Every structure is written in C-alpha cells, then in structure tokens.
Amino acid sequence: MSRRDYCCAELTARLAAKGFESGTVAACLEDLRARHYLDDERYARQFVDAHARRGHGPVRIRHDLSALGLSSEAADRALDEHGGWADHAREARERRFGAQLPGDWNEKARQSRFLQYRGFSNDDIRLVMGTDVSADS
C-alpha cells in the first residue's frame, strides 16, 4: 500500500465525505498539525517536486495546488524554493521532441504549445526555444 501526505483541505473533504462532524474534523486536524503529521508547506514542496519530475511547469502546478485548497502563499513558496523552471522546460521538450531545436515556425509553435499545456511560462518557453516565438511570424 502506498502512503502519501494530504493537505488540510483535502483531508477535511475526505473526512467530511465519510460523515464526520465538522467540529470533530477541525479538532482532529489541529491535533495532527500540532504533532507535525499534517503540514501544508511540506505537502506543497513534495507536490511541486513530484510534478516537476513529471515535466509539469509552475503555472500548471500552481493551478493544481489551488484546486486542492492550498493557499497561494504556500504554493508560491514551494515553487520559488524549487526553481530551475527553464531547465525543467528544456528537459520536457527534449524528452518529447529530441535535443535538436525546431527549424521552422510551425514546429516551434507546436513545441511551444506543448510546453504551454504542460504549464511553463512564456518566458521559460522562449528561453528554451532559443528565440522569441512570437517574433518569428
């Protein structure tokens, strides 16, 4: 059986779905936080690390963390701490398309859309592609 951390909002939703009262859930979560079993900052760092290894960018990861109920401050700290997003974008592009940079505009646009879908910023995409994609039209 695999185990993983949960953020407070995710665990609250799971316990509420199982029928536990909100007061009981709040008390339980406070006890877990006090014992350092439940830590949203640690969860955010682990989430960012795992998703960056999968080739996801900071825009997508920030959105996913927000959807899980984590604060934007916790997400921003974890993303800033991780850093190196241009390198991650380069690795994702090379894994998908190979080391050779695209030669024509259509292929640059296709690869840029792939990186944008993965959640990389336009600045990181332009850096990885070697040129300003929007200027090549």
Short mmCIF file of N, CA and C in Angstrom, two decimals, residues 85-86 89 93 108-109 111-133:
data_model
loop_
_atom_site.label_atom_id
_atom_site.label_comp_id
_atom_site.label_asym_id
_atom_site.label_seq_id
_atom_site.Cartn_x
_atom_site.Cartn_y
_atom_site.Cartn_z
N TRP A 85 12.96 26.38 -13.47
CA TRP A 85 11.86 26.00 -14.35
C TRP A 85 12.27 25.97 -15.82
N ALA A 86 13.18 26.81 -16.23
CA ALA A 86 13.64 26.78 -17.62
C ALA A 86 14.34 25.45 -17.90
N ALA A 89 11.68 22.86 -18.30
CA ALA A 89 11.02 23.02 -19.60
C ALA A 89 11.90 22.43 -20.71
N ARG A 93 10.86 19.32 -23.13
CA ARG A 93 10.87 19.47 -24.59
C ARG A 93 11.77 18.41 -25.22
N LYS A 108 8.11 25.10 -34.16
CA LYS A 108 8.32 25.90 -32.94
C LYS A 108 6.99 26.15 -32.24
N ALA A 109 5.97 26.47 -33.03
CA ALA A 109 4.65 26.72 -32.45
C ALA A 109 4.09 25.46 -31.81
N GLN A 111 5.79 22.86 -30.55
CA GLN A 111 6.53 22.57 -29.33
C GLN A 111 6.21 23.58 -28.23
N SER A 112 6.01 24.82 -28.62
CA SER A 112 5.65 25.85 -27.64
C SER A 112 4.28 25.57 -27.03
N ARG A 113 3.33 25.13 -27.85
CA ARG A 113 2.00 24.78 -27.33
C ARG A 113 2.09 23.61 -26.37
N PHE A 114 2.95 22.64 -26.68
CA PHE A 114 3.16 21.51 -25.78
C PHE A 114 3.65 21.99 -24.42
N LEU A 115 4.67 22.87 -24.43
CA LEU A 115 5.22 23.37 -23.17
C LEU A 115 4.20 24.24 -22.42
N GLN A 116 3.42 24.99 -23.16
CA GLN A 116 2.40 25.82 -22.52
C GLN A 116 1.35 24.93 -21.87
N TYR A 117 0.93 23.87 -22.53
CA TYR A 117 -0.02 22.93 -21.97
C TYR A 117 0.53 22.30 -20.69
N ARG A 118 1.82 22.02 -20.67
CA ARG A 118 2.46 21.42 -19.50
C ARG A 118 2.56 22.39 -18.34
N GLY A 119 2.36 23.70 -18.61
CA GLY A 119 2.31 24.67 -17.52
C GLY A 119 3.55 25.52 -17.38
N PHE A 120 4.34 25.66 -18.42
CA PHE A 120 5.51 26.51 -18.35
C PHE A 120 5.15 27.93 -18.80
N SER A 121 5.83 28.90 -18.23
CA SER A 121 5.55 30.30 -18.56
C SER A 121 6.08 30.62 -19.95
N ASN A 122 5.54 31.68 -20.54
CA ASN A 122 6.00 32.11 -21.86
C ASN A 122 7.48 32.47 -21.84
N ASP A 123 7.95 33.07 -20.76
CA ASP A 123 9.37 33.42 -20.66
C ASP A 123 10.25 32.17 -20.71
N ASP A 124 9.86 31.14 -19.96
CA ASP A 124 10.63 29.89 -19.97
C ASP A 124 10.58 29.22 -21.35
N ILE A 125 9.43 29.29 -21.99
CA ILE A 125 9.28 28.68 -23.32
C ILE A 125 10.18 29.40 -24.32
N ARG A 126 10.17 30.73 -24.31
CA ARG A 126 11.02 31.48 -25.23
C ARG A 126 12.50 31.18 -24.97
N LEU A 127 12.87 31.05 -23.71
CA LEU A 127 14.25 30.75 -23.37
C LEU A 127 14.65 29.37 -23.88
N VAL A 128 13.79 28.40 -23.72
CA VAL A 128 14.07 27.02 -24.14
C VAL A 128 14.13 26.91 -25.67
N MET A 129 13.23 27.62 -26.34
CA MET A 129 13.18 27.53 -27.79
C MET A 129 14.31 28.31 -28.45
N GLY A 130 15.00 29.13 -27.71
CA GLY A 130 16.17 29.84 -28.24
C GLY A 130 15.84 31.15 -28.90
N THR A 131 14.59 31.44 -29.12
CA THR A 131 14.18 32.70 -29.73
C THR A 131 12.84 33.11 -29.17
N ASP A 132 12.43 34.31 -29.51
CA ASP A 132 11.10 34.79 -29.16
C ASP A 132 10.15 34.23 -30.21
N VAL A 133 9.36 33.25 -29.81
CA VAL A 133 8.48 32.54 -30.74
C VAL A 133 7.52 33.51 -31.43
#
